[in-house]
Coordinates of C-alpha atoms in Angstrom, one line a residue:
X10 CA -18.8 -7.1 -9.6
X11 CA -22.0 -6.6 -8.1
X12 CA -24.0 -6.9 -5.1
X13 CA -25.8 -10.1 -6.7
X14 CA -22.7 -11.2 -7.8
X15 CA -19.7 -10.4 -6.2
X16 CA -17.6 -14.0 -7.3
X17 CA -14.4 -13.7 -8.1
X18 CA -13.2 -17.0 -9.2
X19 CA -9.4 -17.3 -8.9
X20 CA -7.1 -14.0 -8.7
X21 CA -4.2 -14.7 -11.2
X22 CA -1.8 -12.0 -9.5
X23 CA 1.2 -11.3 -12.4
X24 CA 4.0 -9.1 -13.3
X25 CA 5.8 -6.8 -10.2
X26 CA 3.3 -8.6 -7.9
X27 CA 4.9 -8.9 -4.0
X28 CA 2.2 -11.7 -3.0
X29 CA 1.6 -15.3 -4.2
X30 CA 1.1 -15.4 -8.2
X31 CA 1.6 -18.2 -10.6
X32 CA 4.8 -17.8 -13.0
X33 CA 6.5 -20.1 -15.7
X34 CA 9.9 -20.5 -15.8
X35 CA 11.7 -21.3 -18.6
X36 CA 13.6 -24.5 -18.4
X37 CA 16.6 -26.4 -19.9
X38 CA 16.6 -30.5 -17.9
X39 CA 19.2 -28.6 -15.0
X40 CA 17.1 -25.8 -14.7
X41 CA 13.8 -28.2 -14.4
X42 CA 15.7 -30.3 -11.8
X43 CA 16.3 -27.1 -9.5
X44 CA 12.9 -26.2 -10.0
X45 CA 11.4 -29.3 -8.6
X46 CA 13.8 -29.1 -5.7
X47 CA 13.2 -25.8 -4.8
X48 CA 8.8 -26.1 -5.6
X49 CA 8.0 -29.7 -4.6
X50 CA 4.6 -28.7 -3.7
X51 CA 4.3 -25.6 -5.5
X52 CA 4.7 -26.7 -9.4
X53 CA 1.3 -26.3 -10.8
X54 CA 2.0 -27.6 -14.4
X55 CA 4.3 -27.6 -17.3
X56 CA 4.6 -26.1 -20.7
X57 CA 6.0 -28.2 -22.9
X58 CA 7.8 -27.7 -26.1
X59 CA 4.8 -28.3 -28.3
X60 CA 2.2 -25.5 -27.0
X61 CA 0.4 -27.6 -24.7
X62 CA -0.1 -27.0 -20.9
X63 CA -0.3 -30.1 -18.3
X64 CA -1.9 -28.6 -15.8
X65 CA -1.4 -30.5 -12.2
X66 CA -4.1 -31.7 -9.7
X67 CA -4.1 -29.4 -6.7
X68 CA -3.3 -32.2 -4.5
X69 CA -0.2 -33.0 -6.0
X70 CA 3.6 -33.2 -5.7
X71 CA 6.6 -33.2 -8.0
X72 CA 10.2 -35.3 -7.7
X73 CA 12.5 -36.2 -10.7
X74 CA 14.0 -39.4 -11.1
X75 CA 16.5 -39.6 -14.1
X76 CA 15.0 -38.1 -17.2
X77 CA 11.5 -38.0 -15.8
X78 CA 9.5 -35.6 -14.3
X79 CA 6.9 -38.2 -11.3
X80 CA 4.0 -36.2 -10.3
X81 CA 2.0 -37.9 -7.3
X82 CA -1.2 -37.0 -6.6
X83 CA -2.3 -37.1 -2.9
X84 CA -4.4 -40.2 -2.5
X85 CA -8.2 -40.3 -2.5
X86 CA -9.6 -43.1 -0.8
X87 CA -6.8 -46.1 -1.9
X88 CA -6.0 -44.3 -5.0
X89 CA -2.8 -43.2 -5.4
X90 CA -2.3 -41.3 -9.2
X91 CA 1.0 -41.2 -10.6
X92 CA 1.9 -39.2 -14.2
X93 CA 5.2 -39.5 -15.8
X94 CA 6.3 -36.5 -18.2
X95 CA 10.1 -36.6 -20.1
X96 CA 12.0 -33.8 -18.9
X97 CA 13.4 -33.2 -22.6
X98 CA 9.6 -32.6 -23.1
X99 CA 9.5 -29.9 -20.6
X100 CA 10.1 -26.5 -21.6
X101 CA 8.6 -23.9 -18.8
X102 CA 7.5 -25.0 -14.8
X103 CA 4.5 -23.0 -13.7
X104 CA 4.9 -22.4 -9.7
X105 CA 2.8 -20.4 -7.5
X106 CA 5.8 -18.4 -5.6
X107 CA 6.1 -14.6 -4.3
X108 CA 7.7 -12.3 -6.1
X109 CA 11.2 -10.5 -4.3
X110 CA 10.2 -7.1 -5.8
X111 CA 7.8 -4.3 -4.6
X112 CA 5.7 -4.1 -1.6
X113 CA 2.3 -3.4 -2.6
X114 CA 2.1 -4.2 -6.6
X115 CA -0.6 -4.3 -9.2
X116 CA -2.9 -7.8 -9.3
X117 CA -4.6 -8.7 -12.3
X118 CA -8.1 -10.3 -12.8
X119 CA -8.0 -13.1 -15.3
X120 CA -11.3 -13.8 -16.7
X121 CA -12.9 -16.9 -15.5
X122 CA -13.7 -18.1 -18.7
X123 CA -9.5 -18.6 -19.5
X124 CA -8.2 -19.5 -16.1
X125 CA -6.1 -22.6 -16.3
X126 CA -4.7 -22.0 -19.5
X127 CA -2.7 -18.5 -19.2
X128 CA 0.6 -17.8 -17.2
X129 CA 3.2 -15.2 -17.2
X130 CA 6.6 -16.2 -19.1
X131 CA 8.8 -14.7 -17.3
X132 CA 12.1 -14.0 -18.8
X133 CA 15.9 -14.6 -16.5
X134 CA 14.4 -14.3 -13.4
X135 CA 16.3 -15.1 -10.1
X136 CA 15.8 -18.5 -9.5
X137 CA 12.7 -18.6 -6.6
X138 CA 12.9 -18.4 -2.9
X139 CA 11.1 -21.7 -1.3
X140 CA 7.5 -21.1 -0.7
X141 CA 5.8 -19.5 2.2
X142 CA 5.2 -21.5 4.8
X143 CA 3.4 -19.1 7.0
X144 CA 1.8 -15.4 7.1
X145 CA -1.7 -14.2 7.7
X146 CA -5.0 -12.8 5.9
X147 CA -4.3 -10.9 2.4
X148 CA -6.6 -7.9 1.9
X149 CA -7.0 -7.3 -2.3
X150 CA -8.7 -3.9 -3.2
X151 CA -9.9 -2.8 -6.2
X152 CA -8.6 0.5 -7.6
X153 CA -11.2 0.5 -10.4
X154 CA -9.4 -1.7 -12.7
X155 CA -7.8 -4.4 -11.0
X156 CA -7.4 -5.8 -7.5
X157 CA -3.9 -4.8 -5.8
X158 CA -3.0 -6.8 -2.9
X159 CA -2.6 -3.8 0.4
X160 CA -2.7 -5.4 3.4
X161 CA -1.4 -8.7 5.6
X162 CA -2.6 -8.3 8.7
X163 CA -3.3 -10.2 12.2
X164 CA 0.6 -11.4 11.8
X165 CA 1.8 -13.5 15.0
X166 CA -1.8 -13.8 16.3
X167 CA -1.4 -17.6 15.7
X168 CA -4.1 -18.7 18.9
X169 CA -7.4 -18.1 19.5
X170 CA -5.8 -16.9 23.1
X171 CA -3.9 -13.9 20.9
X172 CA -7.1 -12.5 18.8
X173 CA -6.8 -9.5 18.0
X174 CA -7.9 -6.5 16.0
X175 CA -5.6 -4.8 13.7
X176 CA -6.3 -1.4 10.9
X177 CA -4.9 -1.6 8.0
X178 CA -4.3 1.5 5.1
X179 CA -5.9 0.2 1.9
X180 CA -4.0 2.0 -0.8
X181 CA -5.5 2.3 -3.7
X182 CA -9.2 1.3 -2.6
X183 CA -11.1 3.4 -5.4
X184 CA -15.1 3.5 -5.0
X185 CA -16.8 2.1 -8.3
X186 CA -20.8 2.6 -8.7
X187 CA -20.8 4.2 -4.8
X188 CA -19.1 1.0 -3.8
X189 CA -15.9 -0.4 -2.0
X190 CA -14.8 -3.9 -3.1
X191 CA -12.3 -6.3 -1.4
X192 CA -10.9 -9.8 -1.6
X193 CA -10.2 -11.3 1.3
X194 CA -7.7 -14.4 1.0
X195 CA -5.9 -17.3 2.1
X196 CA -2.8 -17.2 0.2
X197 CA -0.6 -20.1 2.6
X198 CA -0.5 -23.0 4.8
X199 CA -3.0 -22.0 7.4
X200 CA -6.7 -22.1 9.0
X201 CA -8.0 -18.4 9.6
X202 CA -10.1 -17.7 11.7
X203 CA -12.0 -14.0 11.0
X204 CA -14.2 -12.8 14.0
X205 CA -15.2 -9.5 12.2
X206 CA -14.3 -7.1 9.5
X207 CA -15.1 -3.6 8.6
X208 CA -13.9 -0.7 7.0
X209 CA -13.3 2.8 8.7
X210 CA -13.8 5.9 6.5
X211 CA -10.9 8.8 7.6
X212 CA -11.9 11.9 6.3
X213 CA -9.1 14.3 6.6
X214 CA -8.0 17.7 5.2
X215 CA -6.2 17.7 1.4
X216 CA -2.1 18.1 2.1
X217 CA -2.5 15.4 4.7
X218 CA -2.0 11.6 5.8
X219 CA -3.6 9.5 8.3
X220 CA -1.4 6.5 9.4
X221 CA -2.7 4.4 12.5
X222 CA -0.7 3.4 15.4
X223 CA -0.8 0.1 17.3
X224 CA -3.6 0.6 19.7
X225 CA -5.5 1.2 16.6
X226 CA -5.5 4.8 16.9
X227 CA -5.6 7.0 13.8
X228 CA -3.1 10.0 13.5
X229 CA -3.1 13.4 11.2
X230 CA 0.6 14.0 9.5
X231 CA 1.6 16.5 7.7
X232 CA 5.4 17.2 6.5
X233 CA 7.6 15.3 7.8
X234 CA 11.2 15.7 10.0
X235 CA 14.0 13.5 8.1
X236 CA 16.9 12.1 10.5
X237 CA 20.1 14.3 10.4
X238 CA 21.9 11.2 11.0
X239 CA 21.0 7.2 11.1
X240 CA 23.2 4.7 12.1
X241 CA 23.7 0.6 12.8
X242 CA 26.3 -0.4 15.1
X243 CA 27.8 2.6 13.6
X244 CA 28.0 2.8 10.2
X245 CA 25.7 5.3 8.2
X246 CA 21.9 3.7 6.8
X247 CA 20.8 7.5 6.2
X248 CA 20.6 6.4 2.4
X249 CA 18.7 3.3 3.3
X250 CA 15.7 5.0 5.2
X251 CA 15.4 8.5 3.6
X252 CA 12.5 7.9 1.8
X253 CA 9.9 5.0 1.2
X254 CA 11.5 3.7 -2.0
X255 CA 11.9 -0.3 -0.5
X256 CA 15.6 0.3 -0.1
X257 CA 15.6 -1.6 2.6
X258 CA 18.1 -1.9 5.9
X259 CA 18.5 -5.3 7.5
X260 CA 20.2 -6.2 10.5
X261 CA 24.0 -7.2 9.8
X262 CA 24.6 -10.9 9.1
X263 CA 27.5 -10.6 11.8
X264 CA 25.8 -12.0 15.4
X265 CA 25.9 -8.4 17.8
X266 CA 25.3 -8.4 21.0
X267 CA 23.1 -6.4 23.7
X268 CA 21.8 -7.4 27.0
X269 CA 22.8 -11.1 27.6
X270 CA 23.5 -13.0 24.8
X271 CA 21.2 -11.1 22.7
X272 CA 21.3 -11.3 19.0
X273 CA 21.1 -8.0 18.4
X274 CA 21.8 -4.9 16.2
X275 CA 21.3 -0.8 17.5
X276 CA 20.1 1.4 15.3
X277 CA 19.9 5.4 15.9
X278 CA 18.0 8.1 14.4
X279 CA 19.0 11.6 15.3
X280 CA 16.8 14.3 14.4
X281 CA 16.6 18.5 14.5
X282 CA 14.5 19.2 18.0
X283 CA 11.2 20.2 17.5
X284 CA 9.6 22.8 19.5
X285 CA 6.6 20.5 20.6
X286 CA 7.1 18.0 22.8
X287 CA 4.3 15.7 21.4
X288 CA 5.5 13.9 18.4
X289 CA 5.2 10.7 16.3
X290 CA 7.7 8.6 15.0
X291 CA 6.1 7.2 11.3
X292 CA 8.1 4.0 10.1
X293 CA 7.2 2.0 7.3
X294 CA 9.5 -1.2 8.1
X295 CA 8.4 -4.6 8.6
X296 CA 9.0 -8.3 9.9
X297 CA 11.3 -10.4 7.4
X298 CA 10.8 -13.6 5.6
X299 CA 12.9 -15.4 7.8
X300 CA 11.0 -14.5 10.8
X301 CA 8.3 -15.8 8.8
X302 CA 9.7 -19.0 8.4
X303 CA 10.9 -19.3 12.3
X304 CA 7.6 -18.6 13.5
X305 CA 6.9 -21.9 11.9
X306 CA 9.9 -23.4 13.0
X307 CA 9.4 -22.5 16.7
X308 CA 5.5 -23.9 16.6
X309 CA 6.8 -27.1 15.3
X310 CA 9.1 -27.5 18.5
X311 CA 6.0 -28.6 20.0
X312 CA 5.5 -31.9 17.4
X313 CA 2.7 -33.9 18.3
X314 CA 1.7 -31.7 21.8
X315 CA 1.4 -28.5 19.9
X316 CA -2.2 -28.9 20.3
X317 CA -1.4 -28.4 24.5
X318 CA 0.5 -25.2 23.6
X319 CA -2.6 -23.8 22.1
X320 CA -4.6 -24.9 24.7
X321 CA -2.4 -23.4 27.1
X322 CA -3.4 -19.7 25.2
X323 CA -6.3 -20.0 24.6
X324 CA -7.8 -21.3 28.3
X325 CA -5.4 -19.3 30.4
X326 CA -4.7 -16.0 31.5
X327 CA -1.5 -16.8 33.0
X328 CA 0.2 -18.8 29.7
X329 CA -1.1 -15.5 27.8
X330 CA 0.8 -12.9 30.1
X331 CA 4.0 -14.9 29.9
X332 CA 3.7 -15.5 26.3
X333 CA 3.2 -11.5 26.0
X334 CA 6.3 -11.1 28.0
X335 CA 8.4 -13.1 26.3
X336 CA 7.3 -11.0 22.8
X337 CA 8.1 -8.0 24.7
X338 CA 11.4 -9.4 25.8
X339 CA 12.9 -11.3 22.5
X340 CA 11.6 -8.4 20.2
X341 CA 10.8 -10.2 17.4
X342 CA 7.7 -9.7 16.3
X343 CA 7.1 -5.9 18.1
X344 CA 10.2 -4.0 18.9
X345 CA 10.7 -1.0 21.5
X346 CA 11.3 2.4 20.6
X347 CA 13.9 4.5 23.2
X348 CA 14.4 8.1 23.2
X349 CA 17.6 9.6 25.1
X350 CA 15.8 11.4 27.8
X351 CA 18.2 13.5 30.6
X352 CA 18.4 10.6 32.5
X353 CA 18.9 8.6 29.6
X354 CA 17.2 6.1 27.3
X355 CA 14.3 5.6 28.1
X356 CA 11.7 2.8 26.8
X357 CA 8.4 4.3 25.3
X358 CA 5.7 3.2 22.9
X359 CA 6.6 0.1 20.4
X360 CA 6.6 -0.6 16.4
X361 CA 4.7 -3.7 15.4
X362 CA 5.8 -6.0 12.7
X363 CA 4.1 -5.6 9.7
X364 CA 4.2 -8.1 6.3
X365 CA 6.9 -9.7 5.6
X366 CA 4.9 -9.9 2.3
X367 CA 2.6 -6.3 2.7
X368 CA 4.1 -3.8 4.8
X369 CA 2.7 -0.2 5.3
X370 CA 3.5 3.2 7.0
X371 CA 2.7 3.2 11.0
X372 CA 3.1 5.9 13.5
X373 CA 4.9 5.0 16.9
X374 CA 3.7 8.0 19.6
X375 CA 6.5 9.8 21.3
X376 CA 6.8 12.4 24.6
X377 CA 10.1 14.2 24.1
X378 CA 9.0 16.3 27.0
X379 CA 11.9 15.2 29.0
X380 CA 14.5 15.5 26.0
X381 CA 17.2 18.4 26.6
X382 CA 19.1 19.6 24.3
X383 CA 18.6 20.6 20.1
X384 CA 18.4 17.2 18.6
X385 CA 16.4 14.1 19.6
X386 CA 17.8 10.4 19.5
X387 CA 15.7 7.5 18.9
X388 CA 17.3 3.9 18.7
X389 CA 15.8 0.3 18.6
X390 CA 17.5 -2.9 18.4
X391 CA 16.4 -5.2 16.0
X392 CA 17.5 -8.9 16.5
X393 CA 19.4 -10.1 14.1
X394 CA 17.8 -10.7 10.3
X395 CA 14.3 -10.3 12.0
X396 CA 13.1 -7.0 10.8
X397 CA 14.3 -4.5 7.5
X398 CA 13.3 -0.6 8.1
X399 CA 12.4 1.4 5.0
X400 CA 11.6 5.2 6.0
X401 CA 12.2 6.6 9.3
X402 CA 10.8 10.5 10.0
X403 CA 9.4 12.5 12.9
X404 CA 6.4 14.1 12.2
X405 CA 5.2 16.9 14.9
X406 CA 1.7 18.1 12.8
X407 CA -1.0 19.2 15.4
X408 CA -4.2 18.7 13.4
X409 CA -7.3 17.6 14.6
X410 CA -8.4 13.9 14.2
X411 CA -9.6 12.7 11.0
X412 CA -13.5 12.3 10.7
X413 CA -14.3 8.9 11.1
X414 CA -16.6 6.4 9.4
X415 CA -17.9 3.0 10.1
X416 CA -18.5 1.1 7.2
X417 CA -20.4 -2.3 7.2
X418 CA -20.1 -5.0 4.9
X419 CA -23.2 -4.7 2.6
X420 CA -22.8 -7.9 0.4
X421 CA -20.2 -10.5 0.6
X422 CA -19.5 -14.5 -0.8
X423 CA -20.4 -17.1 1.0
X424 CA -17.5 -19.4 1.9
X425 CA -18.8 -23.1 1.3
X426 CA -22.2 -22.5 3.3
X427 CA -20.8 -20.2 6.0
X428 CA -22.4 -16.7 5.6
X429 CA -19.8 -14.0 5.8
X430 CA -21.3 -11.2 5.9
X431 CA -23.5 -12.2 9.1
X432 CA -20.1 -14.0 10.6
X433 CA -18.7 -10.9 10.0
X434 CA -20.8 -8.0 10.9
X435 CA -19.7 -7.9 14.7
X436 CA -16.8 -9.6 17.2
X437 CA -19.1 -12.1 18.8
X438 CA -16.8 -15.1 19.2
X439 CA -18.7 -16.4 15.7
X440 CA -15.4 -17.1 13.7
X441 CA -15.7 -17.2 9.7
X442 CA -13.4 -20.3 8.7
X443 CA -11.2 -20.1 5.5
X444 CA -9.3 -24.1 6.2
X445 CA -7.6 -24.4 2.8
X446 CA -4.7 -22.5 0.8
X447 CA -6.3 -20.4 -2.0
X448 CA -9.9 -19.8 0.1
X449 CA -10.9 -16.3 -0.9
X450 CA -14.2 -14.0 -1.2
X451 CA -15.2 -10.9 -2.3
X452 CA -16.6 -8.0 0.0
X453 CA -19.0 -5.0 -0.6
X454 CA -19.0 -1.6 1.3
X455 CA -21.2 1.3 0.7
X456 CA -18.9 4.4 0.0
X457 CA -20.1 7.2 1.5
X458 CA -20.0 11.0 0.1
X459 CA -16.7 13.1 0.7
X460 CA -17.1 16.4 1.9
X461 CA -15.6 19.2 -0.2
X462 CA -11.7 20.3 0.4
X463 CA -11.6 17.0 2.1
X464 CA -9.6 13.4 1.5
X465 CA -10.4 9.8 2.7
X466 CA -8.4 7.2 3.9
X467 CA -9.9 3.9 3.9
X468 CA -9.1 1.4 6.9
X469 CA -9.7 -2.9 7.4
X470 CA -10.3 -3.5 10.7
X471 CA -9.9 -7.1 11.1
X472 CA -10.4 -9.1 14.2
X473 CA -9.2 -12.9 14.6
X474 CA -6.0 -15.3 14.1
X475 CA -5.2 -18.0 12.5
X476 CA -3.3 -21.8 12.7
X477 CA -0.3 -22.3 11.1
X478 CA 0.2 -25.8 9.5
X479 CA 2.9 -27.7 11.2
X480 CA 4.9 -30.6 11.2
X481 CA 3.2 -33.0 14.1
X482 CA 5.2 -36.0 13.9
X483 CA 7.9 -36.1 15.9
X484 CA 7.7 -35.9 20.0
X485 CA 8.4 -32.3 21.8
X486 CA 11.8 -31.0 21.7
X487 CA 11.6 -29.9 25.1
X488 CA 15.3 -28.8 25.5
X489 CA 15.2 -26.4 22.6
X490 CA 11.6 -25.1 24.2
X491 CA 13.2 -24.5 27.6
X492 CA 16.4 -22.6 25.7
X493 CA 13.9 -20.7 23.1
X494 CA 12.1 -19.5 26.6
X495 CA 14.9 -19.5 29.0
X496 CA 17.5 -18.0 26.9
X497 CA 17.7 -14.7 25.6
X498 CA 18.2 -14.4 21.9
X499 CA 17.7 -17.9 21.1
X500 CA 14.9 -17.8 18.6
X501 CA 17.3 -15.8 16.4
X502 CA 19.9 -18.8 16.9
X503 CA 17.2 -20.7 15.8
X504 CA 16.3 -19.0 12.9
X505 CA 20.3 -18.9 11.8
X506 CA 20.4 -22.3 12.1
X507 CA 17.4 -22.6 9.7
X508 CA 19.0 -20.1 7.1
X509 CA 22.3 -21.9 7.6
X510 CA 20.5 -25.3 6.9
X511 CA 18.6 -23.8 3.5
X512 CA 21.9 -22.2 2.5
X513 CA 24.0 -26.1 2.4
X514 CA 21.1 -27.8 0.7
X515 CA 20.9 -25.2 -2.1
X516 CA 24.8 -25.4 -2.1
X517 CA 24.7 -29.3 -2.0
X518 CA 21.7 -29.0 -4.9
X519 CA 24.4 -26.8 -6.8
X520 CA 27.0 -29.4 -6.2
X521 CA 25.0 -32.5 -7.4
X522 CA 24.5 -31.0 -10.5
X523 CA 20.6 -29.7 -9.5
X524 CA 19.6 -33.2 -8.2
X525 CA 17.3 -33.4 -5.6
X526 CA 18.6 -32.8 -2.5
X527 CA 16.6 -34.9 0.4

């Protein structure tokens, strides 16, 4: 990849990939059937038993009636296209799905010149989760060999009215001919809207880490402080969040309760007291899947008005503040950090949500000035299947701050015949536009030189949101929007009730035999 030519085609992301990648299943007629069920939308061909690939129309859906396999392609115009394949013909489903296994995996360039006819056969895999409805930008960087998907960010920031600007540790991000390449993506169901995009260069000593904080500011660790003890709703996770190993805790399936009707779980972290009182708590834990999905699921409460929702963000100040306090309240998305103080515990800074499909280490900033005693206690309460917590330490390292770098974008693809690297070079208001699933362009940085005994950690800074596609059909259900707003904890009833649902169809699926459920 070069400046003059920085075109990626289409990222083919394989193996222990935890993004969006295409995989064949192999398939008996049952096994096809479940398929279909579970990847209506998602199949993007078949293999069948004599070599050959079918490969689908992007535009297309799959259903099974009897022994066939009825592939409708979305009409153009008055044209509606419909193929018929024998299931007995069938003997792999290609589906674009994400992958249940590590957090930041290696991606893998296919050459352009044999896209379309090479997928992964993957071999007894779990049968896949339904597709993702909902999530954010993907950041891809290139480690000198391949592109590794290492960041998600702007997650929740679903109005123009909730831009924001969010840094992101790029992992991996290897310079290659004095140069820093990314792939910026659209990997779901969503319009994203990208005000500006840069890189920050943190130059730091060797034996060290930066991790940024939610305000965006950057932080020096060192060795950590592990918990003595760690606990949810009393039982011992110690094993769970030792180390970042994506071992991950999740709040009980059993409803528990704090505050009023609260969906909620406590979790503690006790730890030896340090002799500063200035301190950061680093966490790498993140939003789940199903909070992914809800999100969705809430928006499309709104049916055909959701456009009045949005405006209601975007033009005013008022609707914004009481949307922020209703984050702050339900916890869903960002969730408060409490130290036990002398007077007790005691509300301080707050851990964003991070993936659910990238997640990274973040520091949370803590005064334990007014801590007595020789341990420290921190504890958050996580509603109910919203958030999973990998690594937990206290980190106390007083270093000074990182050298930091700005780094401009230097070349970048255009996007149909927007220009991204001007649409990108400053927060202006001038939004770059990726509208459809699969959008994606490369980016160019100059690297810099590193100073001797140094290190660098690379930063995105992204600014922007994005629109989630939703269900408009049906008429607002305004008595589940009054309870979602007036009722504390109901968005995690809300998102039981939507696990619950996917848990009987797949049940009724199993029951019929693998037939479609509708």
């Amino acid at each position: 990849m070069t400046r003059r030519d920085i075109t990626i085609g289409v990222l083919a992301l394989l193996a222990v990939a935890a993004c969006t990648h295409r995989v064949t299943q192999s398939t008996d007629p049952q096994r096809t059937a479940r398929l279909v069920a579970a990847w209506p939308d998602s199949i993007e061909g078949v293999l069948l038993r004599d070599g050959s690939i079918i490969e689908l129309p992007s535009q297309s859906n799959a259903r099974l009636e009897d022994d066939t396999l009825i592939v409708r392609t979305v009409p153009v115009g008055s044209t509606v296209q419909l193929d018929t394949i024998p299931v007995r013909d069938v003997s792999h489903v290609i589906v674009r799905r994400l992958h249940k296994g590590r957090t930041i995996a290696a991606a893998i360039i296919v050459p352009v010149a044999i896209i379309g006819t090479i997928a992964l056969i993957a071999s007894e895999e779990d049968e896949p989760d339904p597709p993702p409805q909902t999530s954010c930008p993907f950041i891809y960087a290139f480690d000198g060999s391949r592109f590794v998907p290492v960041a998600e960010p702007l997650g929740g920031a679903v109005s123009r009215g909730m831009q924001r600007t969010d840094l992101s540790r790029l992992e991996g991000l290897t310079p290659v001919g004095g140069e820093y390449q990314l792939v910026i993506a659209n990997e779901m169901r969503e319009v994203q809207y990208l005000d500006a995009f840069d890189l920050i260069a943190a130059d730091h000593p060797l034996g060290t880490t930066v991790i940024a904080d939610r305000s965006g500011r950057l932080h020096v660790t060192g060795s950590t402080i592990a918990p003595s003890h760690a606990s949810a709703q009393g039982r011992d996770i110690l094993r769970e969040v030792d180390s970042v190993d994506d071992r991950w805790w999740s709040p009980s399936t059993a409803v528990a309760t704090f505050d009023d009707g609260n969906a909620r779980d406590t979790v503690t972290f006790t730890f030896a007291r340090p002799a500063v009182d200035d301190a950061r708590l680093v966490l790498h834990m993140r939003t789940s899947r199903l909070a992914a999905h809800s999100l969705k699921a809430m928006l499309e409460l709104w049916g055909s008005e959701a456009d009045h929702w949005y405006g209601l963000l975007d033009g005013s100040p008022a609707a914004r503040s009481a949307h922020e306090q209703w984050i702050q309240r339900e916890e869903l998305f960002v969730m408060r950090v409490w130290v036990r103080e002398a007077s007790g515990w005691v509300a301080q800074d707050a851990a964003v949500g991070g993936g659910p499909y990238i997640s990274e280490l973040q520091a949370v900033t803590l005064d334990l000035s007014r801590v007595s005693g020789d341990v420290v206690e921190v504890r958050m309460h996580p509603p109910t299947g919203f958030w999973d917590i990998d690594f937990v330490a206290l980190d106390t390292t007083r270093s000074a701050p990182p050298v930091q770098t700005t780094l401009r974008i230097v070349a970048a693809d255009p996007i149909g015949d927007q220009d991204a690297r001007a649409l990108l070079r400053e927060e202006d208001g001038a939004h770059l536009v990726m509208a459809e699933t699969g959008q994606r362009f490369g980016v160019v940085f100059a690297a810099p030189p590193l100073a001797p005994g140094r290190t660098r950690t690379l930063f995105s800074r992204s600014t922007g949101y994005y629109r989630i596609e939703t269900d408009r059909s049906g008429a607002r259900q305004t008595a589940q929007l009054d309870s979602l707003w007036l009722e504390p904890g109901y968005g995690v009833k809300l998102a039981q009730r939507l696990q619950a649902a996917r848990s009987q169809r797949a049940a009724a699926m199993e029951r019929q035999g693998g037939q479609r459920v509708h």
